[in-house]
Short mmCIF file of N, CA and C in Angstrom, two decimals:
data_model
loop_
_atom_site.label_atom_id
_atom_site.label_comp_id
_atom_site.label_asym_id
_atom_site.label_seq_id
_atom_site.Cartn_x
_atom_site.Cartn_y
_atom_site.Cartn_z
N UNK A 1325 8.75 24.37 6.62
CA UNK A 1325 8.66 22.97 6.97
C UNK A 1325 7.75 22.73 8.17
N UNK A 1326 7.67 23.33 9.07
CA UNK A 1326 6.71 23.67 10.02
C UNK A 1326 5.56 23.37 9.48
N UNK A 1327 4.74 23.98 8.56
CA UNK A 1327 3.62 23.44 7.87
C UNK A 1327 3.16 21.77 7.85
N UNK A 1328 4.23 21.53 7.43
CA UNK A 1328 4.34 19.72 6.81
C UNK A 1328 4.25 19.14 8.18
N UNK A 1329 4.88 19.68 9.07
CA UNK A 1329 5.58 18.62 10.56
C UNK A 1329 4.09 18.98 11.03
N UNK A 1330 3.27 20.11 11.20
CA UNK A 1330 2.34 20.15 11.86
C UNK A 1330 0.84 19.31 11.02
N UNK A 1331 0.75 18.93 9.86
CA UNK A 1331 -0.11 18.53 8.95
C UNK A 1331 0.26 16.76 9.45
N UNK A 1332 1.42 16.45 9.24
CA UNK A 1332 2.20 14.72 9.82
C UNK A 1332 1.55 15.00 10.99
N UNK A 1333 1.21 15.75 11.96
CA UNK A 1333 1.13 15.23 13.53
C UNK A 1333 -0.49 15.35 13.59
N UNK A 1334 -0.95 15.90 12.70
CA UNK A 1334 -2.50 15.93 13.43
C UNK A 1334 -3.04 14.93 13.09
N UNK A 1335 -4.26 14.63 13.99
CA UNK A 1335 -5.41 13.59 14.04
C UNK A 1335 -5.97 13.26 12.68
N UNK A 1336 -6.09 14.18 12.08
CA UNK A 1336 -6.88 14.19 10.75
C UNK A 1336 -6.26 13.40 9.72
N UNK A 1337 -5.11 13.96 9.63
CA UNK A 1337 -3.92 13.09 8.77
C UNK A 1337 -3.90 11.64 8.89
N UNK A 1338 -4.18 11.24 10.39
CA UNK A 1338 -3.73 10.29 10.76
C UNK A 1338 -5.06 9.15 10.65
N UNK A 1339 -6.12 9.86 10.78
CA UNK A 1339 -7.38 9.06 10.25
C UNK A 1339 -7.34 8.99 9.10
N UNK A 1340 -7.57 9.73 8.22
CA UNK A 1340 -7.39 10.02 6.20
C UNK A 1340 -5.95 9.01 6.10
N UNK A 1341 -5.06 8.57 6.41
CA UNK A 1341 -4.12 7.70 5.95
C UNK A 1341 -4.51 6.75 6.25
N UNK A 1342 -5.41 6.35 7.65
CA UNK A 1342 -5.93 4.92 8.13
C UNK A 1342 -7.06 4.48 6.72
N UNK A 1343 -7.60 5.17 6.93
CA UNK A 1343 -8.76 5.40 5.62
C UNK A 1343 -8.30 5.09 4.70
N UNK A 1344 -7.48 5.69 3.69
CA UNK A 1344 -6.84 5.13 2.66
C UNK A 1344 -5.99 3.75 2.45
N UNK A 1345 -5.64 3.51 3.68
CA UNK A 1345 -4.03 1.89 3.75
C UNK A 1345 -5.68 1.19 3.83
N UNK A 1346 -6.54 1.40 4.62
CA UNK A 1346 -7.40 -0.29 4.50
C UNK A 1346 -8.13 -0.05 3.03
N UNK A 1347 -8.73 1.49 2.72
CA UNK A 1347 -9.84 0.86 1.91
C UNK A 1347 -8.40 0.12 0.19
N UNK A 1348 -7.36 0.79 0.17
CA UNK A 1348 -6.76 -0.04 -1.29
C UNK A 1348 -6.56 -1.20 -0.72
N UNK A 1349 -5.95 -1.40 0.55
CA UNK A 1349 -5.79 -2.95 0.75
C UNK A 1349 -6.89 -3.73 0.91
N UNK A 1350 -8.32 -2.99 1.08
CA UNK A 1350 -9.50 -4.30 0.54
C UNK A 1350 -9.32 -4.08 -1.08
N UNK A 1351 -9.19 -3.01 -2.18
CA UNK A 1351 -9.65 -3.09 -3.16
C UNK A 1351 -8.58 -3.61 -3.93
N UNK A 1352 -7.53 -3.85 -3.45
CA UNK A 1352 -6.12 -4.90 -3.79
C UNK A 1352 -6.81 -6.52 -3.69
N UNK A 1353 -6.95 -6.56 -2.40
CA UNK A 1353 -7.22 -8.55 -2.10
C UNK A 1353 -8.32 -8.17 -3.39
N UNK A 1354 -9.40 -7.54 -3.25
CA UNK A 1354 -10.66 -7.68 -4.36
C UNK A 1354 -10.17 -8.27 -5.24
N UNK A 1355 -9.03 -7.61 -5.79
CA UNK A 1355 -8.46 -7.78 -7.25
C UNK A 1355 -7.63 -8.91 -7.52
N UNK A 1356 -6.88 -9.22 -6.13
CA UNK A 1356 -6.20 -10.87 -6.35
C UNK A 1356 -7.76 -11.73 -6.34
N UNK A 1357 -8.44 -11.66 -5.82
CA UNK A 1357 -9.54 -12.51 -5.58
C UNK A 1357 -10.46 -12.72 -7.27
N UNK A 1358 -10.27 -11.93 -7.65
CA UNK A 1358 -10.86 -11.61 -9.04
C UNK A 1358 -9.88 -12.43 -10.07
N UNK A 1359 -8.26 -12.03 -9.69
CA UNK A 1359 -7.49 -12.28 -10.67
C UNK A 1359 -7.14 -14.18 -10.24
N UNK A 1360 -7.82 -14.61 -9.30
CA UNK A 1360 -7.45 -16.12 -8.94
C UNK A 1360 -9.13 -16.50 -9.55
N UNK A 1361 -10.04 -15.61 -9.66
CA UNK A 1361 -11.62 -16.26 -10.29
C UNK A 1361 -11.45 -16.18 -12.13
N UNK A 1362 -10.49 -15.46 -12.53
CA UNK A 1362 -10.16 -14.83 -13.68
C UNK A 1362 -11.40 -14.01 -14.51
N UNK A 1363 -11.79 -13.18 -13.30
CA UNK A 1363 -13.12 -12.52 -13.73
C UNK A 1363 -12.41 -11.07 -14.57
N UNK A 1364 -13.27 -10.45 -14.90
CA UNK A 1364 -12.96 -9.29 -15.46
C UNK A 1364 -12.51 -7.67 -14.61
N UNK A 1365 -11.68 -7.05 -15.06
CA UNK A 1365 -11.42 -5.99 -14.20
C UNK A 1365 -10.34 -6.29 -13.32
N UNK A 1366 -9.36 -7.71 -13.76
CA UNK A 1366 -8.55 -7.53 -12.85
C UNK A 1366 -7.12 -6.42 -12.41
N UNK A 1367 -7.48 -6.13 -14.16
CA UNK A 1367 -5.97 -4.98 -13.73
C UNK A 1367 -6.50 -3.55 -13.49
N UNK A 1368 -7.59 -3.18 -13.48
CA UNK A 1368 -7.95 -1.89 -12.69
C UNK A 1368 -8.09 -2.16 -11.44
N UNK A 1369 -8.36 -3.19 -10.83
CA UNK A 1369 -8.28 -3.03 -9.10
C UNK A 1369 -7.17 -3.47 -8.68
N UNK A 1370 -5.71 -3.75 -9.08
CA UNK A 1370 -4.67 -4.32 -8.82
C UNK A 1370 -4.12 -3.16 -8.83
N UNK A 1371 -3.86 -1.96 -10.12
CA UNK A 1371 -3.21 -0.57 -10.01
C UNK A 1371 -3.68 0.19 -9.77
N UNK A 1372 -5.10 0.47 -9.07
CA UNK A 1372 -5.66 1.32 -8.09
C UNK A 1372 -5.42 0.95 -6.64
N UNK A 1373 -5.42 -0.36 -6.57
CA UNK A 1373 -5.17 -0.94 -5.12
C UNK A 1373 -3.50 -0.58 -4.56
N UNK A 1374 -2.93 -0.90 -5.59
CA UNK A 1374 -1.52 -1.04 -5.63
C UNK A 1374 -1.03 0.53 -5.72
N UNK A 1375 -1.70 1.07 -6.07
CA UNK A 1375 -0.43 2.58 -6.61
C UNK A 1375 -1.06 3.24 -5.18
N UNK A 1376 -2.39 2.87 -4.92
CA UNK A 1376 -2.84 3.97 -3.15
C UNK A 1376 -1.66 3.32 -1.98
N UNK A 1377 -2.03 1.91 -2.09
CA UNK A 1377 -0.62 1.65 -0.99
C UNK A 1377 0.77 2.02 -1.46
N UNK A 1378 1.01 2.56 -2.38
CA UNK A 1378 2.66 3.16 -2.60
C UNK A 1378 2.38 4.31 -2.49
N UNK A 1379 1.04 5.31 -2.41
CA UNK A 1379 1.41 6.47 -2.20
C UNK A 1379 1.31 6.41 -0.78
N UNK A 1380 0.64 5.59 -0.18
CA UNK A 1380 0.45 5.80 1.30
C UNK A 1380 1.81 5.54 1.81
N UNK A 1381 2.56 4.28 1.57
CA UNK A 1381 3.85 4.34 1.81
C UNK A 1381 4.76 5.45 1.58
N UNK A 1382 4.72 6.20 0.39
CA UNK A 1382 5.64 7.27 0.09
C UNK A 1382 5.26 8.03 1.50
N UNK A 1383 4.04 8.45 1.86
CA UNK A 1383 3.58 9.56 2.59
C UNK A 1383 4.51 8.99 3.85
N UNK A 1384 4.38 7.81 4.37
CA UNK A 1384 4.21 7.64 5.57
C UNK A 1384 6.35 7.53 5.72
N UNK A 1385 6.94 7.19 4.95
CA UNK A 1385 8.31 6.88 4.74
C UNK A 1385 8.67 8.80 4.39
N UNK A 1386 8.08 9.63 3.98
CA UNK A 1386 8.46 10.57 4.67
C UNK A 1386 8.32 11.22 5.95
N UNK A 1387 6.99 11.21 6.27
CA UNK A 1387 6.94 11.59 7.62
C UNK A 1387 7.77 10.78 8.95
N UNK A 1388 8.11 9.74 8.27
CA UNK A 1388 9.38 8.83 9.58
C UNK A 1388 10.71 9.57 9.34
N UNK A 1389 10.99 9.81 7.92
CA UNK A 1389 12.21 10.18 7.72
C UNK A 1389 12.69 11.70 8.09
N UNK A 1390 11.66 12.46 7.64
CA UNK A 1390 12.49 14.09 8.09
C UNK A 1390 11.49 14.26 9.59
N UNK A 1391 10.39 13.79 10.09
CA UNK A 1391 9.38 14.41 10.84
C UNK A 1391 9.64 13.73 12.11
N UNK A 1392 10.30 12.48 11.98
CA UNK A 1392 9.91 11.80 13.20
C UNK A 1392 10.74 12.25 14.92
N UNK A 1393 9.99 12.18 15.70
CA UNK A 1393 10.64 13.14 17.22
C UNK A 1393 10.73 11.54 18.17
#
């Protein structure tokens, strides 16, 4: 477990998750913005947008839960 607790605390992790929560949450709004123009492609940028912020959540709702000091 040591592995995991030390991978949750570094810098790197912590940029690469920043990285990931903004770029789906621009390519989410994209896709409401698309799906309020009723252009095409709205349900590939809604469950790409949508499933990165639930994995980012999964990630981050573990590292609070077993990791946090």
């Amino acid at each position: 477990m040591s592995q995991f607790q030390q991978l949750f605390q570094s810098a790197a992790y912590h940029r690469f998750m920043k990285k990931i929560f903004w770029s789906s949450l621009c390519v989410l709004v994209v896709g409401v913005i698309f799906w309020f123009m009723h252009w095409p492609g709205v349900l590939t940028l809604v469950i790409v947008g949508g499933s990165c912020l639930i994995i980012r959540m999964i990630f981050f709702l573990i590292e609070k839960l077993f990791f946090h000091e």
